[in-house]
XYZ file of C-alpha atoms in Angstrom:
163
model
C 191.888 122.536 274.566
C 192.724 123.696 277.780
C 193.290 120.463 278.991
C 195.500 119.544 276.442
C 197.611 122.966 277.243
C 197.527 121.792 280.880
C 198.816 117.923 280.120
C 201.528 119.722 277.796
C 202.533 122.158 280.495
C 202.713 119.274 283.186
C 204.605 116.648 280.890
C 208.210 117.262 281.724
C 210.768 118.781 279.384
C 212.821 115.773 278.274
C 213.914 117.662 274.836
C 212.866 116.421 271.443
C 212.601 113.525 269.545
C 212.620 112.492 266.199
C 210.224 109.659 265.072
C 210.804 107.992 261.756
C 207.920 105.948 260.171
C 208.134 102.572 257.406
C 207.155 105.390 254.799
C 209.623 107.547 255.038
C 208.348 110.727 257.016
C 210.167 112.015 260.069
C 207.768 113.860 262.651
C 209.889 115.689 265.141
C 208.057 115.706 268.801
C 208.511 117.690 272.317
C 206.979 116.960 275.723
C 207.250 113.381 275.036
C 207.021 110.392 277.003
C 207.002 106.670 276.461
C 203.641 105.288 277.657
C 202.848 102.087 278.764
C 199.452 100.507 278.552
C 198.604 97.363 280.923
C 195.164 96.060 282.485
C 195.133 95.051 286.181
C 192.931 92.123 286.881
C 192.206 89.475 289.262
C 192.888 85.755 288.553
C 190.132 83.989 287.331
C 188.695 87.204 285.265
C 189.316 88.055 281.514
C 192.293 90.735 281.237
C 190.750 91.621 277.927
C 187.696 93.474 279.941
C 189.782 94.953 282.770
C 190.112 98.334 282.902
C 193.284 99.959 281.500
C 196.051 102.366 282.915
C 199.032 104.030 281.671
C 202.990 104.550 282.766
C 204.355 107.465 281.485
C 208.076 107.095 281.646
C 211.217 108.230 279.574
C 213.079 104.777 279.869
C 212.573 101.994 277.683
C 211.180 98.936 279.758
C 212.332 95.575 278.426
C 211.387 92.817 281.009
C 213.064 93.785 284.281
C 215.407 96.238 282.951
C 214.455 100.254 282.501
C 217.103 101.384 279.912
C 217.533 105.216 279.650
C 216.928 106.810 276.329
C 218.557 110.103 276.448
C 221.022 110.525 273.330
C 219.821 107.013 271.968
C 218.576 105.730 269.020
C 215.750 103.081 269.233
C 215.511 100.762 265.769
C 212.710 98.539 265.492
C 212.944 95.793 263.056
C 209.737 93.854 261.508
C 209.148 90.391 260.209
C 205.819 91.198 258.391
C 203.716 93.111 260.492
C 205.198 91.869 263.697
C 208.350 93.330 265.545
C 211.134 90.870 265.356
C 213.639 93.070 267.650
C 214.638 96.251 268.798
C 218.058 97.884 268.836
C 218.985 100.628 271.101
C 222.336 102.560 270.006
C 224.127 105.250 271.817
C 226.032 108.080 270.422
C 229.452 106.011 271.184
C 227.892 103.331 268.199
C 227.434 100.552 270.537
C 224.400 98.432 269.775
C 222.302 96.527 272.044
C 220.093 94.100 270.262
C 217.085 93.185 272.475
C 214.023 90.653 272.059
C 210.774 92.152 272.387
C 209.802 91.366 276.072
C 207.040 92.957 277.894
C 207.847 95.186 280.980
C 207.698 93.292 284.352
C 204.783 94.227 286.197
C 206.959 96.118 289.176
C 207.831 98.632 286.414
C 204.195 99.548 285.684
C 202.664 99.283 288.903
C 204.470 100.604 291.963
C 202.788 98.723 294.653
C 199.916 96.095 293.245
C 197.145 95.306 295.237
C 197.549 91.750 296.572
C 195.909 88.831 294.195
C 195.879 90.879 290.993
C 197.692 90.539 287.934
C 199.116 92.953 285.417
C 199.069 92.322 281.343
C 201.054 94.825 279.417
C 199.165 95.634 276.595
C 201.394 97.946 274.440
C 204.055 100.518 274.487
C 202.940 103.993 272.940
C 204.954 107.076 272.000
C 203.061 110.463 272.902
C 204.338 113.784 272.422
C 203.396 117.310 270.777
C 204.577 118.489 267.208
C 205.985 121.823 266.616
C 202.784 123.202 265.712
C 201.290 121.789 269.088
C 199.227 118.978 267.800
C 199.153 115.865 270.279
C 200.220 112.841 268.417
C 200.412 109.156 269.666
C 202.089 106.550 268.036
C 201.820 102.897 268.685
C 205.204 101.142 268.835
C 204.718 97.631 270.292
C 202.121 95.907 270.833
C 202.588 92.936 273.786
C 199.212 91.184 273.135
C 197.261 90.127 269.917
C 194.509 92.721 271.211
C 196.554 96.015 270.295
C 197.714 95.975 266.617
C 200.349 98.664 266.032
C 201.864 99.955 262.536
C 199.170 98.295 260.471
C 199.861 100.606 257.673
C 203.564 101.963 256.536
C 202.295 105.480 257.445
C 201.507 104.199 261.303
C 204.671 101.785 261.580
C 207.483 103.569 263.753
C 211.051 102.235 262.703
C 213.083 104.503 264.552
C 213.058 107.076 267.470
C 216.019 109.422 268.026
C 216.030 110.672 271.419
C 218.168 113.663 271.875
C 220.432 114.312 275.068
């Protein structure tokens, strides 16, 4: 319990967000971060068996771009169980529709060791509810190894980022 309190205290205060799930549930979170899970491996070895690491951020990483989320609404459209596209819309109602693209290795690993490869696995949303409970939501999967939003109660359809 003390470790969770320390972790929450160390998280930067980015304001609050509201997560909407496919079953209609809305979950407000504070002390949140977008958490990118990835593995670093050597060519010739399996990325599936490689140890995983995480990059915590406030920005949405799409390909080589780091898109700011403050004041934005992220909407996730599905085609069956798979994410079809994501839309980032600002308060000015301008929408930016994006295809699902794994983050570039430079966004995940500041200075990768020579001769290694990086495989993005998933984008998770981590935060704390108003009662102090830590919650993690799997938002996007970049590989078949990770399944996100199997049930409507787990499927994130919208994230409203406050300013």
